[in-house]
PDB file of C-alpha atoms and ligand atoms in Angstrom:
ATOM      1  CA  MET A   1      -3.790  -7.567  18.767  1.00  0.00           C
ATOM      2  CA  GLY A   2      -3.322 -10.759  20.685  1.00  0.00           C
ATOM      3  CA  GLY A   3      -6.924 -11.897  21.534  1.00  0.00           C
ATOM      4  CA  ARG A   4      -7.499 -14.886  19.494  1.00  0.00           C
ATOM      5  CA  GLU A   5      -3.931 -16.503  19.525  1.00  0.00           C
ATOM      6  CA  ALA A   6      -4.657 -19.250  21.765  1.00  0.00           C
ATOM      7  CA  THR A   7      -7.708 -20.235  19.961  1.00  0.00           C
ATOM      8  CA  MET A   8      -5.744 -20.235  16.541  1.00  0.00           C
ATOM      9  CA  VAL A   9      -2.468 -21.864  15.225  1.00  0.00           C
ATOM     10  CA  LEU A  10      -0.442 -18.976  13.462  1.00  0.00           C
ATOM     11  CA  LEU A  11       2.435 -21.087  13.009  1.00  0.00           C
ATOM     12  CA  ASP A  12       2.632 -25.267  13.180  1.00  0.00           C
ATOM     13  CA  GLU A  13       5.726 -27.046  14.029  1.00  0.00           C
ATOM     14  CA  ASN A  14       6.807 -26.601  10.510  1.00  0.00           C
ATOM     15  CA  GLY A  15       6.818 -23.265  10.550  1.00  0.00           C
ATOM     16  CA  ILE A  16       3.885 -23.056   8.522  1.00  0.00           C
ATOM     17  CA  ARG A  17       1.160 -20.071   8.651  1.00  0.00           C
ATOM     18  CA  CYS A  18      -2.118 -20.160   8.568  1.00  0.00           C
ATOM     19  CA  ASP A  19      -2.386 -19.877   4.936  1.00  0.00           C
ATOM     20  CA  GLY A  20       0.345 -22.323   4.172  1.00  0.00           C
ATOM     21  CA  ARG A  21       3.083 -19.644   3.879  1.00  0.00           C
ATOM     22  CA  LYS A  22       6.528 -19.650   5.445  1.00  0.00           C
ATOM     23  CA  VAL A  23       7.285 -17.114   7.538  1.00  0.00           C
ATOM     24  CA  ASP A  24       9.442 -15.098   4.817  1.00  0.00           C
ATOM     25  CA  GLU A  25       6.888 -15.764   1.950  1.00  0.00           C
ATOM     26  CA  PRO A  26       4.808 -12.742   0.411  1.00  0.00           C
ATOM     27  CA  ARG A  27       0.985 -13.599  -0.715  1.00  0.00           C
ATOM     28  CA  ARG A  28       0.648 -13.730  -4.260  1.00  0.00           C
ATOM     29  CA  ILE A  29       1.327 -10.343  -5.771  1.00  0.00           C
ATOM     30  CA  MET A  30      -0.563  -9.169  -9.223  1.00  0.00           C
ATOM     31  CA  ILE A  31       0.100  -5.770 -10.557  1.00  0.00           C
ATOM     32  CA  ARG A  32      -1.521  -4.076 -13.576  1.00  0.00           C
ATOM     33  CA  ALA A  33      -0.578  -0.927 -15.053  1.00  0.00           C
ATOM     34  CA  GLY A  34      -2.843   1.389 -16.554  1.00  0.00           C
ATOM     35  CA  GLY A  35      -6.442  -0.074 -17.272  1.00  0.00           C
ATOM     36  CA  LEU A  36      -8.850   3.197 -16.730  1.00  0.00           C
ATOM     37  CA  LYS A  37      -9.179   5.158 -19.449  1.00  0.00           C
ATOM     38  CA  ASN A  38     -10.793   8.213 -18.013  1.00  0.00           C
ATOM     39  CA  ALA A  39      -7.629   8.612 -15.882  1.00  0.00           C
ATOM     40  CA  ASP A  40      -4.581   9.924 -16.284  1.00  0.00           C
ATOM     41  CA  GLY A  41      -3.005   7.001 -14.959  1.00  0.00           C
ATOM     42  CA  SER A  42      -4.244   3.722 -13.101  1.00  0.00           C
ATOM     43  CA  ALA A  43      -3.196   0.639 -11.557  1.00  0.00           C
ATOM     44  CA  TYR A  44      -4.950  -2.699 -10.171  1.00  0.00           C
ATOM     45  CA  ILE A  45      -3.427  -4.662  -7.507  1.00  0.00           C
ATOM     46  CA  GLU A  46      -4.457  -8.615  -6.388  1.00  0.00           C
ATOM     47  CA  PHE A  47      -2.284  -8.774  -3.046  1.00  0.00           C
ATOM     48  CA  GLY A  48      -3.313 -12.192  -1.835  1.00  0.00           C
ATOM     49  CA  ASP A  49      -6.977 -11.561  -1.495  1.00  0.00           C
ATOM     50  CA  ASN A  50      -6.887  -7.540  -1.540  1.00  0.00           C
ATOM     51  CA  LYS A  51      -8.172  -6.307  -4.905  1.00  0.00           C
ATOM     52  CA  ILE A  52      -7.274  -2.617  -5.053  1.00  0.00           C
ATOM     53  CA  LEU A  53      -8.050  -0.150  -8.343  1.00  0.00           C
ATOM     54  CA  VAL A  54      -6.136   3.217  -8.652  1.00  0.00           C
ATOM     55  CA  GLY A  55      -6.846   5.904 -10.492  1.00  0.00           C
ATOM     56  CA  VAL A  56      -4.701   9.099 -11.005  1.00  0.00           C
ATOM     57  CA  PHE A  57      -5.291  12.616 -12.177  1.00  0.00           C
ATOM     58  CA  GLY A  58      -2.965  15.739 -12.727  1.00  0.00           C
ATOM     59  CA  PRO A  59      -1.528  17.680 -12.622  1.00  0.00           C
ATOM     60  CA  ARG A  60      -4.294  20.018 -12.829  1.00  0.00           C
ATOM     61  CA  ASP A  61      -5.829  23.202 -11.648  1.00  0.00           C
ATOM     62  CA  VAL A  62      -6.602  22.823  -8.110  1.00  0.00           C
ATOM     63  CA  HIS A  63     -10.095  23.218  -6.683  1.00  0.00           C
ATOM     64  CA  PRO A  64     -10.828  25.112  -4.401  1.00  0.00           C
ATOM     65  CA  LYS A  65      -8.072  27.927  -5.751  1.00  0.00           C
ATOM     66  CA  HIS A  66      -7.252  28.708  -2.030  1.00  0.00           C
ATOM     67  CA  MET A  67      -5.670  25.476  -1.433  1.00  0.00           C
ATOM     68  CA  ALA A  68      -3.050  26.044  -4.362  1.00  0.00           C
ATOM     69  CA  ASN A  69       0.673  26.610  -3.401  1.00  0.00           C
ATOM     70  CA  THR A  70       2.460  29.254  -5.851  1.00  0.00           C
ATOM     71  CA  ASP A  71       5.726  27.213  -4.989  1.00  0.00           C
ATOM     72  CA  THR A  72       4.512  23.389  -5.437  1.00  0.00           C
ATOM     73  CA  GLY A  73       1.929  21.103  -6.406  1.00  0.00           C
ATOM     74  CA  ILE A  74       0.189  19.567  -4.303  1.00  0.00           C
ATOM     75  CA  LEU A  75      -0.922  15.784  -3.809  1.00  0.00           C
ATOM     76  CA  ARG A  76      -4.499  14.617  -2.408  1.00  0.00           C
ATOM     77  CA  VAL A  77      -5.186  11.139  -1.566  1.00  0.00           C
ATOM     78  CA  ARG A  78      -8.299   9.611  -0.855  1.00  0.00           C
ATOM     79  CA  TYR A  79      -8.560   5.780   0.024  1.00  0.00           C
ATOM     80  CA  HIS A  80     -11.979   4.533  -0.083  1.00  0.00           C
ATOM     81  CA  MET A  81     -13.449   0.980   1.239  1.00  0.00           C
ATOM     82  CA  GLU A  82     -16.464  -0.366  -0.747  1.00  0.00           C
ATOM     83  CA  PRO A  83     -19.023  -1.204   1.694  1.00  0.00           C
ATOM     84  CA  PHE A  84     -19.216  -4.539   0.063  1.00  0.00           C
ATOM     85  CA  SER A  85     -15.147  -5.141   0.279  1.00  0.00           C
ATOM     86  CA  VAL A  86     -15.268  -7.156   3.757  1.00  0.00           C
ATOM     87  CA  GLY A  87     -17.261  -9.434   5.524  1.00  0.00           C
ATOM     88  CA  GLU A  88     -19.658  -7.003   7.995  1.00  0.00           C
ATOM     89  CA  ARG A  89     -20.937  -4.161   5.016  1.00  0.00           C
ATOM     90  CA  LYS A  90     -19.048  -1.237   5.495  1.00  0.00           C
ATOM     91  CA  ASN A  91     -20.939   2.259   6.357  1.00  0.00           C
ATOM     92  CA  PRO A  92     -20.227   4.042   2.856  1.00  0.00           C
ATOM     93  CA  ALA A  93     -19.535   7.190   4.775  1.00  0.00           C
ATOM     94  CA  PRO A  94     -15.721   8.032   5.164  1.00  0.00           C
ATOM     95  CA  SER A  95     -14.233   6.488   8.757  1.00  0.00           C
ATOM     96  CA  ARG A  96     -11.748   7.693  11.040  1.00  0.00           C
ATOM     97  CA  ARG A  97      -9.670   4.972   9.441  1.00  0.00           C
ATOM     98  CA  GLU A  98     -10.090   5.817   5.799  1.00  0.00           C
ATOM     99  CA  ILE A  99      -9.153   9.426   6.694  1.00  0.00           C
ATOM    100  CA  GLU A 100      -6.035   7.873   8.363  1.00  0.00           C
ATOM    101  CA  ILE A 101      -5.168   5.821   5.805  1.00  0.00           C
ATOM    102  CA  SER A 102      -5.434   8.748   3.216  1.00  0.00           C
ATOM    103  CA  LYS A 103      -3.200  10.792   5.309  1.00  0.00           C
ATOM    104  CA  VAL A 104      -0.426   8.214   5.534  1.00  0.00           C
ATOM    105  CA  ILE A 105      -0.425   7.207   2.020  1.00  0.00           C
ATOM    106  CA  LYS A 106      -0.203  10.549   0.945  1.00  0.00           C
ATOM    107  CA  GLU A 107       2.399  11.227   3.039  1.00  0.00           C
ATOM    108  CA  ALA A 108       4.206   8.033   1.873  1.00  0.00           C
ATOM    109  CA  LEU A 109       4.037   8.922  -1.647  1.00  0.00           C
ATOM    110  CA  GLU A 110       5.150  12.943  -1.041  1.00  0.00           C
ATOM    111  CA  PRO A 111       8.962  12.305  -1.030  1.00  0.00           C
ATOM    112  CA  ALA A 112       8.751  10.632  -4.390  1.00  0.00           C
ATOM    113  CA  VAL A 113       6.647  12.746  -6.595  1.00  0.00           C
ATOM    114  CA  MET A 114       8.557  15.801  -8.076  1.00  0.00           C
ATOM    115  CA  LEU A 115       5.686  18.434  -6.700  1.00  0.00           C
ATOM    116  CA  ASP A 116       7.778  21.415  -6.827  1.00  0.00           C
ATOM    117  CA  LYS A 117       8.251  20.765 -10.753  1.00  0.00           C
ATOM    118  CA  PHE A 118       4.273  21.604 -11.565  1.00  0.00           C
ATOM    119  CA  PRO A 119       3.539  24.699  -8.614  1.00  0.00           C
ATOM    120  CA  ARG A 120      -0.409  25.838  -8.496  1.00  0.00           C
ATOM    121  CA  THR A 121      -1.546  22.408  -9.232  1.00  0.00           C
ATOM    122  CA  ALA A 122      -2.899  19.204  -7.742  1.00  0.00           C
ATOM    123  CA  VAL A 123      -2.403  15.732  -8.511  1.00  0.00           C
ATOM    124  CA  ASP A 124      -5.174  13.731  -7.307  1.00  0.00           C
ATOM    125  CA  VAL A 125      -5.084  10.049  -6.261  1.00  0.00           C
ATOM    126  CA  PHE A 126      -8.248   7.814  -5.452  1.00  0.00           C
ATOM    127  CA  ILE A 127      -8.128   4.283  -4.056  1.00  0.00           C
ATOM    128  CA  GLU A 128     -11.126   2.375  -4.292  1.00  0.00           C
ATOM    129  CA  VAL A 129     -10.675  -0.999  -1.921  1.00  0.00           C
ATOM    130  CA  LEU A 130     -12.597  -4.028  -3.927  1.00  0.00           C
ATOM    131  CA  GLN A 131     -11.670  -6.522  -1.471  1.00  0.00           C
ATOM    132  CA  ALA A 132     -10.166  -6.285   1.721  1.00  0.00           C
ATOM    133  CA  ASP A 133      -7.922  -9.219   3.565  1.00  0.00           C
ATOM    134  CA  GLY A 134      -5.364  -7.308   5.766  1.00  0.00           C
ATOM    135  CA  GLY A 135      -2.811  -5.061   4.415  1.00  0.00           C
ATOM    136  CA  THR A 136      -4.919  -2.976   2.557  1.00  0.00           C
ATOM    137  CA  ARG A 137      -2.825   0.137   3.196  1.00  0.00           C
ATOM    138  CA  CYS A 138       0.658  -1.341   1.745  1.00  0.00           C
ATOM    139  CA  ALA A 139      -0.976  -2.736  -1.659  1.00  0.00           C
ATOM    140  CA  ALA A 140      -2.908   0.647  -1.806  1.00  0.00           C
ATOM    141  CA  LEU A 141       0.294   2.486  -1.662  1.00  0.00           C
ATOM    142  CA  THR A 142       2.112  -0.199  -3.836  1.00  0.00           C
ATOM    143  CA  ALA A 143      -0.350   0.190  -6.579  1.00  0.00           C
ATOM    144  CA  ALA A 144      -0.905   4.247  -5.903  1.00  0.00           C
ATOM    145  CA  SER A 145       3.046   4.430  -6.884  1.00  0.00           C
ATOM    146  CA  VAL A 146       2.777   2.391 -10.197  1.00  0.00           C
ATOM    147  CA  ALA A 147      -0.252   4.659 -11.177  1.00  0.00           C
ATOM    148  CA  LEU A 148       1.472   7.688 -10.570  1.00  0.00           C
ATOM    149  CA  ALA A 149       4.114   6.761 -12.725  1.00  0.00           C
ATOM    150  CA  ASP A 150       1.238   5.500 -15.449  1.00  0.00           C
ATOM    151  CA  ALA A 151       0.037   9.005 -15.291  1.00  0.00           C
ATOM    152  CA  GLY A 152       3.581   9.957 -16.156  1.00  0.00           C
ATOM    153  CA  ILE A 153       4.147  12.300 -13.192  1.00  0.00           C
ATOM    154  CA  PRO A 154       7.883  12.989 -12.422  1.00  0.00           C
ATOM    155  CA  MET A 155       9.044  10.885  -9.752  1.00  0.00           C
ATOM    156  CA  ARG A 156      12.385  10.400  -7.624  1.00  0.00           C
ATOM    157  CA  ASP A 157      11.321   6.461  -7.176  1.00  0.00           C
ATOM    158  CA  MET A 158       7.978   4.187  -6.891  1.00  0.00           C
ATOM    159  CA  VAL A 159       7.349   3.714  -3.029  1.00  0.00           C
ATOM    160  CA  ALA A 160       7.134  -0.389  -2.772  1.00  0.00           C
ATOM    161  CA  ALA A 161       5.193  -1.403   0.496  1.00  0.00           C
ATOM    162  CA  ILE A 162       4.519  -4.506   2.662  1.00  0.00           C
ATOM    163  CA  ALA A 163       4.013  -5.485   6.074  1.00  0.00           C
ATOM    164  CA  ALA A 164       6.237  -7.190   8.417  1.00  0.00           C
ATOM    165  CA  GLY A 165       4.988  -8.197  11.751  1.00  0.00           C
ATOM    166  CA  LYS A 166       5.134 -10.943  14.737  1.00  0.00           C
ATOM    167  CA  VAL A 167       3.409 -14.211  15.097  1.00  0.00           C
ATOM    168  CA  ALA A 168       3.893 -17.070  17.627  1.00  0.00           C
ATOM    169  CA  ASP A 169       7.114 -14.794  18.536  1.00  0.00           C
ATOM    170  CA  THR A 170       8.413 -15.101  15.169  1.00  0.00           C
ATOM    171  CA  VAL A 171       8.920 -12.208  12.937  1.00  0.00           C
ATOM    172  CA  ILE A 172       6.972 -12.901   9.449  1.00  0.00           C
ATOM    173  CA  LEU A 173       6.632 -11.344   6.041  1.00  0.00           C
ATOM    174  CA  ASP A 174       3.239  -9.939   4.711  1.00  0.00           C
ATOM    175  CA  VAL A 175       0.494 -10.235   7.597  1.00  0.00           C
ATOM    176  CA  ASN A 176      -2.687 -11.501   6.568  1.00  0.00           C
ATOM    177  CA  ASN A 177      -6.186 -10.630   8.013  1.00  0.00           C
ATOM    178  CA  GLU A 178      -6.097 -13.352  10.529  1.00  0.00           C
ATOM    179  CA  GLU A 179      -2.283 -12.569  11.608  1.00  0.00           C
ATOM    180  CA  ASP A 180      -3.028  -8.719  11.900  1.00  0.00           C
ATOM    181  CA  GLN A 181      -6.618  -9.868  14.235  1.00  0.00           C
ATOM    182  CA  ALA A 182      -4.486 -12.725  16.365  1.00  0.00           C
ATOM    183  CA  GLY A 183      -1.055 -11.951  16.280  1.00  0.00           C
ATOM    184  CA  GLN A 184       1.398 -10.185  18.246  1.00  0.00           C
ATOM    185  CA  ALA A 185       2.361  -7.181  15.748  1.00  0.00           C
ATOM    186  CA  ASP A 186       1.955  -5.498  12.447  1.00  0.00           C
ATOM    187  CA  MET A 187       4.447  -3.210  11.065  1.00  0.00           C
ATOM    188  CA  PRO A 188       3.363  -2.026   7.313  1.00  0.00           C
ATOM    189  CA  MET A 189       6.692  -0.227   5.611  1.00  0.00           C
ATOM    190  CA  GLY A 190       7.070   1.600   2.850  1.00  0.00           C
ATOM    191  CA  TYR A 191      10.299   1.936   0.860  1.00  0.00           C
ATOM    192  CA  MET A 192      11.888   3.595  -2.174  1.00  0.00           C
ATOM    193  CA  PRO A 193      14.617   1.059  -2.975  1.00  0.00           C
ATOM    194  CA  ASN A 194      16.580   3.114  -5.359  1.00  0.00           C
ATOM    195  CA  ILE A 195      16.639   5.734  -3.057  1.00  0.00           C
ATOM    196  CA  GLY A 196      17.202   3.387   0.139  1.00  0.00           C
ATOM    197  CA  LYS A 197      14.303   5.809   2.059  1.00  0.00           C
ATOM    198  CA  ILE A 198      11.684   4.220   4.205  1.00  0.00           C
ATOM    199  CA  THR A 199       8.537   6.524   3.742  1.00  0.00           C
ATOM    200  CA  LEU A 200       5.593   4.813   5.606  1.00  0.00           C
ATOM    201  CA  LEU A 201       6.286   2.917   9.277  1.00  0.00           C
ATOM    202  CA  GLN A 202       3.773   1.981  11.234  1.00  0.00           C
ATOM    203  CA  LEU A 203       3.614  -0.363  13.909  1.00  0.00           C
ATOM    204  CA  ASP A 204       0.597  -1.929  16.052  1.00  0.00           C
ATOM    205  CA  GLY A 205       1.793  -4.134  18.709  1.00  0.00           C
ATOM    206  CA  VAL A 206       4.832  -4.781  20.663  1.00  0.00           C
ATOM    207  CA  LEU A 207       8.507  -5.639  19.580  1.00  0.00           C
ATOM    208  CA  THR A 208      11.494  -6.092  21.298  1.00  0.00           C
ATOM    209  CA  PRO A 209      14.394  -4.086  19.728  1.00  0.00           C
ATOM    210  CA  GLU A 210      15.815  -6.879  18.348  1.00  0.00           C
ATOM    211  CA  GLU A 211      12.332  -7.834  16.671  1.00  0.00           C
ATOM    212  CA  TYR A 212      12.016  -4.445  15.718  1.00  0.00           C
ATOM    213  CA  LYS A 213      15.336  -4.673  13.695  1.00  0.00           C
ATOM    214  CA  LYS A 214      14.565  -8.107  12.059  1.00  0.00           C
ATOM    215  CA  CYS A 215      11.124  -6.428  11.092  1.00  0.00           C
ATOM    216  CA  ILE A 216      12.786  -3.713   9.293  1.00  0.00           C
ATOM    217  CA  GLU A 217      15.147  -6.007   7.366  1.00  0.00           C
ATOM    218  CA  VAL A 218      12.439  -8.395   6.392  1.00  0.00           C
ATOM    219  CA  GLY A 219      10.331  -5.701   5.521  1.00  0.00           C
ATOM    220  CA  ILE A 220      13.093  -3.812   3.041  1.00  0.00           C
ATOM    221  CA  ASP A 221      13.540  -7.345   1.674  1.00  0.00           C
ATOM    222  CA  GLY A 222       9.918  -7.646   0.713  1.00  0.00           C
ATOM    223  CA  CYS A 223       9.353  -4.214  -0.517  1.00  0.00           C
ATOM    224  CA  LYS A 224      12.297  -4.903  -2.917  1.00  0.00           C
ATOM    225  CA  LYS A 225      10.479  -7.970  -4.031  1.00  0.00           C
ATOM    226  CA  VAL A 226       7.155  -5.799  -4.773  1.00  0.00           C
ATOM    227  CA  TYR A 227       9.504  -3.114  -6.551  1.00  0.00           C
ATOM    228  CA  GLU A 228      10.399  -5.605  -9.049  1.00  0.00           C
ATOM    229  CA  LEU A 229       6.794  -6.625  -9.897  1.00  0.00           C
ATOM    230  CA  GLN A 230       6.379  -2.976 -10.220  1.00  0.00           C
ATOM    231  CA  LYS A 231       8.352  -2.502 -12.561  1.00  0.00           C
ATOM    232  CA  GLN A 232       7.460  -5.541 -14.448  1.00  0.00           C
ATOM    233  CA  ALA A 233       4.027  -4.226 -14.510  1.00  0.00           C
ATOM    234  CA  LEU A 234       5.120  -0.702 -16.106  1.00  0.00           C
ATOM    235  CA  ASN A 235       7.530  -2.782 -18.370  1.00  0.00           C
ATOM    236  CA  ASP A 236       4.345  -4.825 -19.339  1.00  0.00           C
ATOM    237  CA  LYS A 237       2.596  -2.083 -20.294  1.00  0.00           C
ATOM    238  CA  TYR A 238       4.878  -0.083 -22.144  1.00  0.00           C
ATOM    239  CA  PHE A 239       7.325  -2.309 -23.540  1.00  0.00           C
ATOM    240  CA  GLY A 240       4.961  -5.590 -23.658  1.00  0.00           C
ATOM    241  CA  ASN A 241       2.145  -6.144 -25.877  1.00  0.00           C
ATOM    242  CA  ARG A 242      -0.560  -5.062 -23.949  1.00  0.00           C
ATOM    243  CA  ASP A 243      -2.685  -2.376 -24.217  1.00  0.00           C
TER     244      ASP A 243
HETATM  245  N1  UDP B 301     -11.466  -4.510   8.075  1.00  0.00           N
HETATM  246  C1  UDP B 301     -12.632  -4.941   8.261  1.00  0.00           C
HETATM  247  N2  UDP B 301     -13.628  -3.949   8.193  1.00  0.00           N
HETATM  248  C2  UDP B 301     -13.077  -2.611   8.008  1.00  0.00           C
HETATM  249  C3  UDP B 301     -12.025  -2.447   8.353  1.00  0.00           C
HETATM  250  C4  UDP B 301     -10.997  -3.038   8.114  1.00  0.00           C
HETATM  251  O1  UDP B 301     -12.884  -6.067   7.972  1.00  0.00           O
HETATM  252  O2  UDP B 301     -14.519  -1.621   8.362  1.00  0.00           O
HETATM  253  C5  UDP B 301     -10.626  -5.413   7.498  1.00  0.00           C
HETATM  254  C6  UDP B 301      -9.939  -5.486   6.647  1.00  0.00           C
HETATM  255  O3  UDP B 301      -9.671  -7.022   5.856  1.00  0.00           O
HETATM  256  C7  UDP B 301      -8.698  -4.900   6.579  1.00  0.00           C
HETATM  257  C8  UDP B 301      -8.083  -5.504   7.841  1.00  0.00           C
HETATM  258  O4  UDP B 301      -9.536  -5.291   8.651  1.00  0.00           O
HETATM  259  O5  UDP B 301      -7.340  -5.199   5.212  1.00  0.00           O
HETATM  260  C9  UDP B 301      -6.893  -4.523   8.700  1.00  0.00           C
HETATM  261  O6  UDP B 301      -7.589  -3.329   8.819  1.00  0.00           O
HETATM  262  P1  UDP B 301      -6.424  -2.305   9.208  1.00  0.00           P
HETATM  263  O7  UDP B 301      -6.916  -1.217   9.757  1.00  0.00           O
HETATM  264  O8  UDP B 301      -5.365  -3.044  10.011  1.00  0.00           O
HETATM  265  O9  UDP B 301      -5.450  -1.707   7.844  1.00  0.00           O
HETATM  266  P2  UDP B 301      -4.938  -2.683   6.798  1.00  0.00           P
HETATM  267  O10 UDP B 301      -3.921  -3.709   7.442  1.00  0.00           O
HETATM  268  O11 UDP B 301      -6.296  -2.964   5.841  1.00  0.00           O
HETATM  269  O12 UDP B 301      -3.990  -1.674   5.751  1.00  0.00           O
END
């Protein structure tokens, strides 16, 4: 964070970002519900240049059995980046970063899923990042919510996610890879718009209290836009002419 800003124009004199967007403009987002016939639910998302596929299985028996909880179902999440998903080949072994992201996505989804309705079972969420370009955890969380809904898992709401951030002392929406590397702050956020609850909030970088408040506002507005696309994806599959 902050290292390369001097050599890179992240925001020009007209308020245009390095990829041509305005400060409050998200990247192009395309979400498709379904698509994997062997999964109970699935979704595919393109979020700028991020491309991510999610498969959901369950509720199903828990193996190993000792992990089962007699009072509630459990949610398990595996976030995995393909070695070819980034410029410099990623080692296929699970990294600390993938373990961390799996954990934060699981914790962000748990308040949305009615796990108490199916005790002793597990719902497994497999996330495959095919192409990464900054913001994969938000894109993955967004797609995972759609895949869970596609699997027919009872939910209180879907979690929509996007990052707010700061470049050139300006608050922006939807931080791309260059902005993440050279900018001043990256704040991924997951939000349930119907319930009005934030379930993911991380911050890499430094913000003033005013900037922090602005990032929350901008991030919530962005999540609401993402939410409309999530609902549209489910509508297209279940009420449109798609398979
Ligand atoms: N990245 C990479 N190699 C890696 C891990 C990450 O090139 O081994 C890139 C990738 O484009 C990713 C970005 O760095 O989207 C930012 O990663 P971060 O850990 O901030 O998570 P993300 O923004 O993807 O949620």
